[in-house]
Amino acid sequence: MNGISLVNVSKSYNGITALSNLNLQIASGEFVVIVGPSGSGKTTLLRCIAGLEDIDQGELFIGGIYSNDIKVGKRPVQIIFQSLALWPHMKVMEANKFSNLTLGLKVRNWAVDQIQSRISKVSKRVGLEDSLHSRFPQQLSGGQQQRVAIARALTTDPGIYLMDEPMSNLDPITRVNMRQEIKRIHKEVSATTLYVTHNINDAFAMADRIVMMDEGTVIQTGTREELKSNPLNEWVVDFLNSA
Ligand code: ADP
């Protein structure tokens, strides 16, 4: 239902190849972590799935539907960026106004009581205390901002989450806790999740399946055990050993 399929997908920016004949199948509900060095095309892959970039060649299917031409915002996906992209001039939550947690629901014309009930549910789910609702993002810690970004993505219940290095600004302890939180939330909502990182430890901690990318293409996919016991080449071995 919420699977993703990329068939021979290529994408370049002014002659710079970002994705090259990439093939990848993601099952509905799967938690896939995409790892690879900087510049390997991970962010471009997420942006192409979200519709923030057009694909030059190949085919993208989301939920079995050919999606190359579906506009950004019309696809059943939510992206959580490295920068988190919280709105600095809006509070975390104001039921009657545009705020970080209500914006997506307001533009969909949800009633105030529906909004309140949904936000209360997602806030609980991500461990965001109600007392933080009246703050602006800059009045929150990195971990709290993280929770707001995840809560915001959960409000509209898209079925597919695309996460682009969302933990890179967290201290190591918060990062370890957040990994567990993200994994727990995934179990609860069972949405398809693509998580991009250059950190193999994130992949080991969260992934149902790891996708190893380099130079715009998929080198190997598998569970941690599969990759360790049967690595395709030295590059895979070295990357796994960077843990
Ligand atoms: P990653 O997320 O793995 O670091 P990216 O998808 O950001 O990789 O980048 C893949 C390649 O595409 C890199 O060579 C990068 O320099 C290039 N690239 C990415 N975005 C742009 C852009 N907007 N304009 C030009 N080149 C870009």
PDB file of N, CA and C in Angstrom, residues 13-75:
ATOM      1  N   TYR A  13      22.451  17.361 -12.079  1.00  0.00           N
ATOM      2  CA  TYR A  13      22.317  18.813 -11.936  1.00  0.00           C
ATOM      3  C   TYR A  13      23.367  19.460 -12.833  1.00  0.00           C
ATOM      4  N   ASN A  14      22.964  20.093 -13.893  1.00  0.00           N
ATOM      5  CA  ASN A  14      23.902  20.766 -14.808  1.00  0.00           C
ATOM      6  C   ASN A  14      25.115  19.887 -15.124  1.00  0.00           C
ATOM      7  N   GLY A  15      24.853  18.666 -15.504  1.00  0.00           N
ATOM      8  CA  GLY A  15      25.952  17.779 -15.898  1.00  0.00           C
ATOM      9  C   GLY A  15      26.598  17.010 -14.754  1.00  0.00           C
ATOM     10  N   ILE A  16      26.244  17.338 -13.503  1.00  0.00           N
ATOM     11  CA  ILE A  16      26.788  16.581 -12.360  1.00  0.00           C
ATOM     12  C   ILE A  16      25.812  15.445 -12.050  1.00  0.00           C
ATOM     13  N   THR A  17      26.300  14.211 -12.167  1.00  0.00           N
ATOM     14  CA  THR A  17      25.423  13.071 -11.926  1.00  0.00           C
ATOM     15  C   THR A  17      25.194  12.900 -10.430  1.00  0.00           C
ATOM     16  N   ALA A  18      23.916  12.876 -10.038  1.00  0.00           N
ATOM     17  CA  ALA A  18      23.588  12.651  -8.623  1.00  0.00           C
ATOM     18  C   ALA A  18      23.015  11.246  -8.438  1.00  0.00           C
ATOM     19  N   LEU A  19      22.186  10.803  -9.377  1.00  0.00           N
ATOM     20  CA  LEU A  19      21.651   9.437  -9.344  1.00  0.00           C
ATOM     21  C   LEU A  19      21.895   8.809 -10.712  1.00  0.00           C
ATOM     22  N   SER A  20      22.329   7.546 -10.700  1.00  0.00           N
ATOM     23  CA  SER A  20      22.714   6.912 -11.948  1.00  0.00           C
ATOM     24  C   SER A  20      22.098   5.518 -12.035  1.00  0.00           C
ATOM     25  N   ASN A  21      21.064   5.390 -12.852  1.00  0.00           N
ATOM     26  CA  ASN A  21      20.428   4.078 -13.062  1.00  0.00           C
ATOM     27  C   ASN A  21      20.120   3.355 -11.765  1.00  0.00           C
ATOM     28  N   LEU A  22      19.523   4.068 -10.856  1.00  0.00           N
ATOM     29  CA  LEU A  22      19.292   3.512  -9.515  1.00  0.00           C
ATOM     30  C   LEU A  22      18.022   2.665  -9.483  1.00  0.00           C
ATOM     31  N   ASN A  23      18.138   1.470  -8.913  1.00  0.00           N
ATOM     32  CA  ASN A  23      16.987   0.585  -8.740  1.00  0.00           C
ATOM     33  C   ASN A  23      16.830   0.262  -7.265  1.00  0.00           C
ATOM     34  N   LEU A  24      15.605   0.422  -6.765  1.00  0.00           N
ATOM     35  CA  LEU A  24      15.368   0.157  -5.343  1.00  0.00           C
ATOM     36  C   LEU A  24      13.889  -0.126  -5.114  1.00  0.00           C
ATOM     37  N   GLN A  25      13.624  -1.188  -4.359  1.00  0.00           N
ATOM     38  CA  GLN A  25      12.245  -1.517  -3.986  1.00  0.00           C
ATOM     39  C   GLN A  25      12.130  -1.470  -2.466  1.00  0.00           C
ATOM     40  N   ILE A  26      11.128  -0.742  -1.990  1.00  0.00           N
ATOM     41  CA  ILE A  26      10.916  -0.647  -0.549  1.00  0.00           C
ATOM     42  C   ILE A  26       9.503  -1.124  -0.254  1.00  0.00           C
ATOM     43  N   ALA A  27       9.391  -2.072   0.665  1.00  0.00           N
ATOM     44  CA  ALA A  27       8.076  -2.645   0.965  1.00  0.00           C
ATOM     45  C   ALA A  27       7.285  -1.720   1.876  1.00  0.00           C
ATOM     46  N   SER A  28       5.981  -1.826   1.812  1.00  0.00           N
ATOM     47  CA  SER A  28       5.110  -1.038   2.682  1.00  0.00           C
ATOM     48  C   SER A  28       5.423  -1.339   4.145  1.00  0.00           C
ATOM     49  N   GLY A  29       5.639  -0.312   4.936  1.00  0.00           N
ATOM     50  CA  GLY A  29       5.896  -0.496   6.365  1.00  0.00           C
ATOM     51  C   GLY A  29       7.344  -0.742   6.720  1.00  0.00           C
ATOM     52  N   GLU A  30       8.181  -0.874   5.718  1.00  0.00           N
ATOM     53  CA  GLU A  30       9.594  -1.181   5.982  1.00  0.00           C
ATOM     54  C   GLU A  30      10.337   0.059   6.506  1.00  0.00           C
ATOM     55  N   PHE A  31      11.312  -0.143   7.375  1.00  0.00           N
ATOM     56  CA  PHE A  31      12.195   0.940   7.835  1.00  0.00           C
ATOM     57  C   PHE A  31      13.553   0.709   7.171  1.00  0.00           C
ATOM     58  N   VAL A  32      13.820   1.540   6.164  1.00  0.00           N
ATOM     59  CA  VAL A  32      15.043   1.382   5.385  1.00  0.00           C
ATOM     60  C   VAL A  32      15.976   2.548   5.696  1.00  0.00           C
ATOM     61  N   VAL A  33      17.219   2.237   6.021  1.00  0.00           N
ATOM     62  CA  VAL A  33      18.206   3.296   6.227  1.00  0.00           C
ATOM     63  C   VAL A  33      19.165   3.293   5.039  1.00  0.00           C
ATOM     64  N   ILE A  34      19.283   4.457   4.416  1.00  0.00           N
ATOM     65  CA  ILE A  34      20.170   4.614   3.266  1.00  0.00           C
ATOM     66  C   ILE A  34      21.465   5.237   3.761  1.00  0.00           C
ATOM     67  N   VAL A  35      22.556   4.507   3.611  1.00  0.00           N
ATOM     68  CA  VAL A  35      23.849   5.035   4.059  1.00  0.00           C
ATOM     69  C   VAL A  35      24.793   5.179   2.876  1.00  0.00           C
ATOM     70  N   GLY A  36      25.702   6.119   3.010  1.00  0.00           N
ATOM     71  CA  GLY A  36      26.691   6.321   1.961  1.00  0.00           C
ATOM     72  C   GLY A  36      27.448   7.586   2.280  1.00  0.00           C
ATOM     73  N   PRO A  37      28.619   7.746   1.667  1.00  0.00           N
ATOM     74  CA  PRO A  37      29.415   8.943   1.957  1.00  0.00           C
ATOM     75  C   PRO A  37      28.746  10.204   1.430  1.00  0.00           C
ATOM     76  N   SER A  38      29.250  11.329   1.852  1.00  0.00           N
ATOM     77  CA  SER A  38      28.745  12.608   1.386  1.00  0.00           C
ATOM     78  C   SER A  38      28.870  12.678  -0.137  1.00  0.00           C
ATOM     79  N   GLY A  39      27.822  13.146  -0.797  1.00  0.00           N
ATOM     80  CA  GLY A  39      27.855  13.273  -2.259  1.00  0.00           C
ATOM     81  C   GLY A  39      27.425  12.017  -2.996  1.00  0.00           C
ATOM     82  N   SER A  40      26.984  10.972  -2.266  1.00  0.00           N
ATOM     83  CA  SER A  40      26.630   9.720  -2.941  1.00  0.00           C
ATOM     84  C   SER A  40      25.208   9.742  -3.518  1.00  0.00           C
ATOM     85  N   GLY A  41      24.453  10.821  -3.257  1.00  0.00           N
ATOM     86  CA  GLY A  41      23.132  10.940  -3.878  1.00  0.00           C
ATOM     87  C   GLY A  41      21.960  10.675  -2.948  1.00  0.00           C
ATOM     88  N   LYS A  42      22.215  10.533  -1.652  1.00  0.00           N
ATOM     89  CA  LYS A  42      21.158  10.163  -0.705  1.00  0.00           C
ATOM     90  C   LYS A  42      20.051  11.223  -0.647  1.00  0.00           C
ATOM     91  N   THR A  43      20.471  12.479  -0.472  1.00  0.00           N
ATOM     92  CA  THR A  43      19.488  13.562  -0.366  1.00  0.00           C
ATOM     93  C   THR A  43      18.717  13.714  -1.672  1.00  0.00           C
ATOM     94  N   THR A  44      19.426  13.605  -2.783  1.00  0.00           N
ATOM     95  CA  THR A  44      18.748  13.708  -4.082  1.00  0.00           C
ATOM     96  C   THR A  44      17.688  12.621  -4.213  1.00  0.00           C
ATOM     97  N   LEU A  45      18.012  11.425  -3.763  1.00  0.00           N
ATOM     98  CA  LEU A  45      17.042  10.329  -3.832  1.00  0.00           C
ATOM     99  C   LEU A  45      15.772  10.690  -3.065  1.00  0.00           C
ATOM    100  N   LEU A  46      15.919  11.186  -1.830  1.00  0.00           N
ATOM    101  CA  LEU A  46      14.731  11.568  -1.040  1.00  0.00           C
ATOM    102  C   LEU A  46      13.961  12.697  -1.727  1.00  0.00           C
ATOM    103  N   ARG A  47      14.700  13.679  -2.248  1.00  0.00           N
ATOM    104  CA  ARG A  47      14.044  14.834  -2.883  1.00  0.00           C
ATOM    105  C   ARG A  47      13.277  14.414  -4.132  1.00  0.00           C
ATOM    106  N   CYS A  48      13.817  13.431  -4.858  1.00  0.00           N
ATOM    107  CA  CYS A  48      13.104  12.933  -6.048  1.00  0.00           C
ATOM    108  C   CYS A  48      11.826  12.183  -5.632  1.00  0.00           C
ATOM    109  N   ILE A  49      11.900  11.423  -4.551  1.00  0.00           N
ATOM    110  CA  ILE A  49      10.705  10.699  -4.097  1.00  0.00           C
ATOM    111  C   ILE A  49       9.656  11.703  -3.615  1.00  0.00           C
ATOM    112  N   ALA A  50      10.104  12.744  -2.910  1.00  0.00           N
ATOM    113  CA  ALA A  50       9.162  13.745  -2.392  1.00  0.00           C
ATOM    114  C   ALA A  50       8.581  14.629  -3.492  1.00  0.00           C
ATOM    115  N   GLY A  51       9.267  14.685  -4.648  1.00  0.00           N
ATOM    116  CA  GLY A  51       8.803  15.560  -5.728  1.00  0.00           C
ATOM    117  C   GLY A  51       9.431  16.938  -5.684  1.00  0.00           C
ATOM    118  N   LEU A  52      10.444  17.111  -4.815  1.00  0.00           N
ATOM    119  CA  LEU A  52      11.154  18.393  -4.762  1.00  0.00           C
ATOM    120  C   LEU A  52      12.121  18.525  -5.935  1.00  0.00           C
ATOM    121  N   GLU A  53      12.465  17.419  -6.551  1.00  0.00           N
ATOM    122  CA  GLU A  53      13.279  17.416  -7.778  1.00  0.00           C
ATOM    123  C   GLU A  53      12.588  16.521  -8.793  1.00  0.00           C
ATOM    124  N   ASP A  54      12.740  16.866 -10.073  1.00  0.00           N
ATOM    125  CA  ASP A  54      12.238  16.001 -11.147  1.00  0.00           C
ATOM    126  C   ASP A  54      13.284  14.941 -11.470  1.00  0.00           C
ATOM    127  N   ILE A  55      12.799  13.769 -11.830  1.00  0.00           N
ATOM    128  CA  ILE A  55      13.690  12.692 -12.265  1.00  0.00           C
ATOM    129  C   ILE A  55      13.966  12.891 -13.755  1.00  0.00           C
ATOM    130  N   ASP A  56      15.230  12.729 -14.177  1.00  0.00           N
ATOM    131  CA  ASP A  56      15.552  12.886 -15.601  1.00  0.00           C
ATOM    132  C   ASP A  56      15.116  11.660 -16.404  1.00  0.00           C
ATOM    133  N   GLN A  57      15.443  10.490 -15.847  1.00  0.00           N
ATOM    134  CA  GLN A  57      15.105   9.239 -16.533  1.00  0.00           C
ATOM    135  C   GLN A  57      14.685   8.220 -15.504  1.00  0.00           C
ATOM    136  N   GLY A  58      13.893   7.234 -15.945  1.00  0.00           N
ATOM    137  CA  GLY A  58      13.468   6.168 -15.059  1.00  0.00           C
ATOM    138  C   GLY A  58      12.073   6.408 -14.523  1.00  0.00           C
ATOM    139  N   GLU A  59      11.640   5.507 -13.655  1.00  0.00           N
ATOM    140  CA  GLU A  59      10.263   5.556 -13.171  1.00  0.00           C
ATOM    141  C   GLU A  59      10.209   5.440 -11.657  1.00  0.00           C
ATOM    142  N   LEU A  60       9.303   6.226 -11.095  1.00  0.00           N
ATOM    143  CA  LEU A  60       9.061   6.184  -9.647  1.00  0.00           C
ATOM    144  C   LEU A  60       7.615   5.761  -9.411  1.00  0.00           C
ATOM    145  N   PHE A  61       7.427   4.754  -8.578  1.00  0.00           N
ATOM    146  CA  PHE A  61       6.082   4.325  -8.192  1.00  0.00           C
ATOM    147  C   PHE A  61       5.953   4.486  -6.678  1.00  0.00           C
ATOM    148  N   ILE A  62       4.879   5.140  -6.249  1.00  0.00           N
ATOM    149  CA  ILE A  62       4.595   5.245  -4.812  1.00  0.00           C
ATOM    150  C   ILE A  62       3.244   4.596  -4.582  1.00  0.00           C
ATOM    151  N   GLY A  63       3.205   3.617  -3.697  1.00  0.00           N
ATOM    152  CA  GLY A  63       1.951   2.876  -3.489  1.00  0.00           C
ATOM    153  C   GLY A  63       1.448   2.252  -4.782  1.00  0.00           C
ATOM    154  N   GLY A  64       2.380   1.842  -5.639  1.00  0.00           N
ATOM    155  CA  GLY A  64       2.014   1.189  -6.893  1.00  0.00           C
ATOM    156  C   GLY A  64       1.585   2.150  -7.994  1.00  0.00           C
ATOM    157  N   ILE A  65       1.563   3.446  -7.696  1.00  0.00           N
ATOM    158  CA  ILE A  65       1.092   4.436  -8.678  1.00  0.00           C
ATOM    159  C   ILE A  65       2.291   5.137  -9.315  1.00  0.00           C
ATOM    160  N   TYR A  66       2.293   5.207 -10.637  1.00  0.00           N
ATOM    161  CA  TYR A  66       3.349   5.924 -11.355  1.00  0.00           C
ATOM    162  C   TYR A  66       3.324   7.378 -10.901  1.00  0.00           C
ATOM    163  N   SER A  67       4.450   7.854 -10.334  1.00  0.00           N
ATOM    164  CA  SER A  67       4.395   9.137  -9.622  1.00  0.00           C
ATOM    165  C   SER A  67       5.350  10.193 -10.166  1.00  0.00           C
ATOM    166  N   ASN A  68       6.049   9.901 -11.279  1.00  0.00           N
ATOM    167  CA  ASN A  68       7.016  10.890 -11.804  1.00  0.00           C
ATOM    168  C   ASN A  68       6.404  12.279 -11.948  1.00  0.00           C
ATOM    169  N   ASP A  69       5.136  12.325 -12.377  1.00  0.00           N
ATOM    170  CA  ASP A  69       4.529  13.621 -12.710  1.00  0.00           C
ATOM    171  C   ASP A  69       3.639  14.171 -11.593  1.00  0.00           C
ATOM    172  N   ILE A  70       3.562  13.464 -10.470  1.00  0.00           N
ATOM    173  CA  ILE A  70       2.711  13.967  -9.378  1.00  0.00           C
ATOM    174  C   ILE A  70       3.470  15.085  -8.659  1.00  0.00           C
ATOM    175  N   LYS A  71       2.796  16.202  -8.495  1.00  0.00           N
ATOM    176  CA  LYS A  71       3.457  17.404  -7.956  1.00  0.00           C
ATOM    177  C   LYS A  71       3.808  17.232  -6.475  1.00  0.00           C
ATOM    178  N   VAL A  72       4.851  17.971  -6.063  1.00  0.00           N
ATOM    179  CA  VAL A  72       5.229  18.000  -4.661  1.00  0.00           C
ATOM    180  C   VAL A  72       4.015  18.479  -3.847  1.00  0.00           C
ATOM    181  N   GLY A  73       3.804  17.875  -2.711  1.00  0.00           N
ATOM    182  CA  GLY A  73       2.646  18.238  -1.891  1.00  0.00           C
ATOM    183  C   GLY A  73       1.446  17.349  -2.172  1.00  0.00           C
ATOM    184  N   LYS A  74       1.436  16.705  -3.340  1.00  0.00           N
ATOM    185  CA  LYS A  74       0.321  15.803  -3.676  1.00  0.00           C
ATOM    186  C   LYS A  74       0.732  14.342  -3.480  1.00  0.00           C
ATOM    187  N   ARG A  75       1.970  14.133  -3.071  1.00  0.00           N
ATOM    188  CA  ARG A  75       2.426  12.756  -2.867  1.00  0.00           C
ATOM    189  C   ARG A  75       2.214  12.379  -1.393  1.00  0.00           C
TER     190      ARG A  75
END
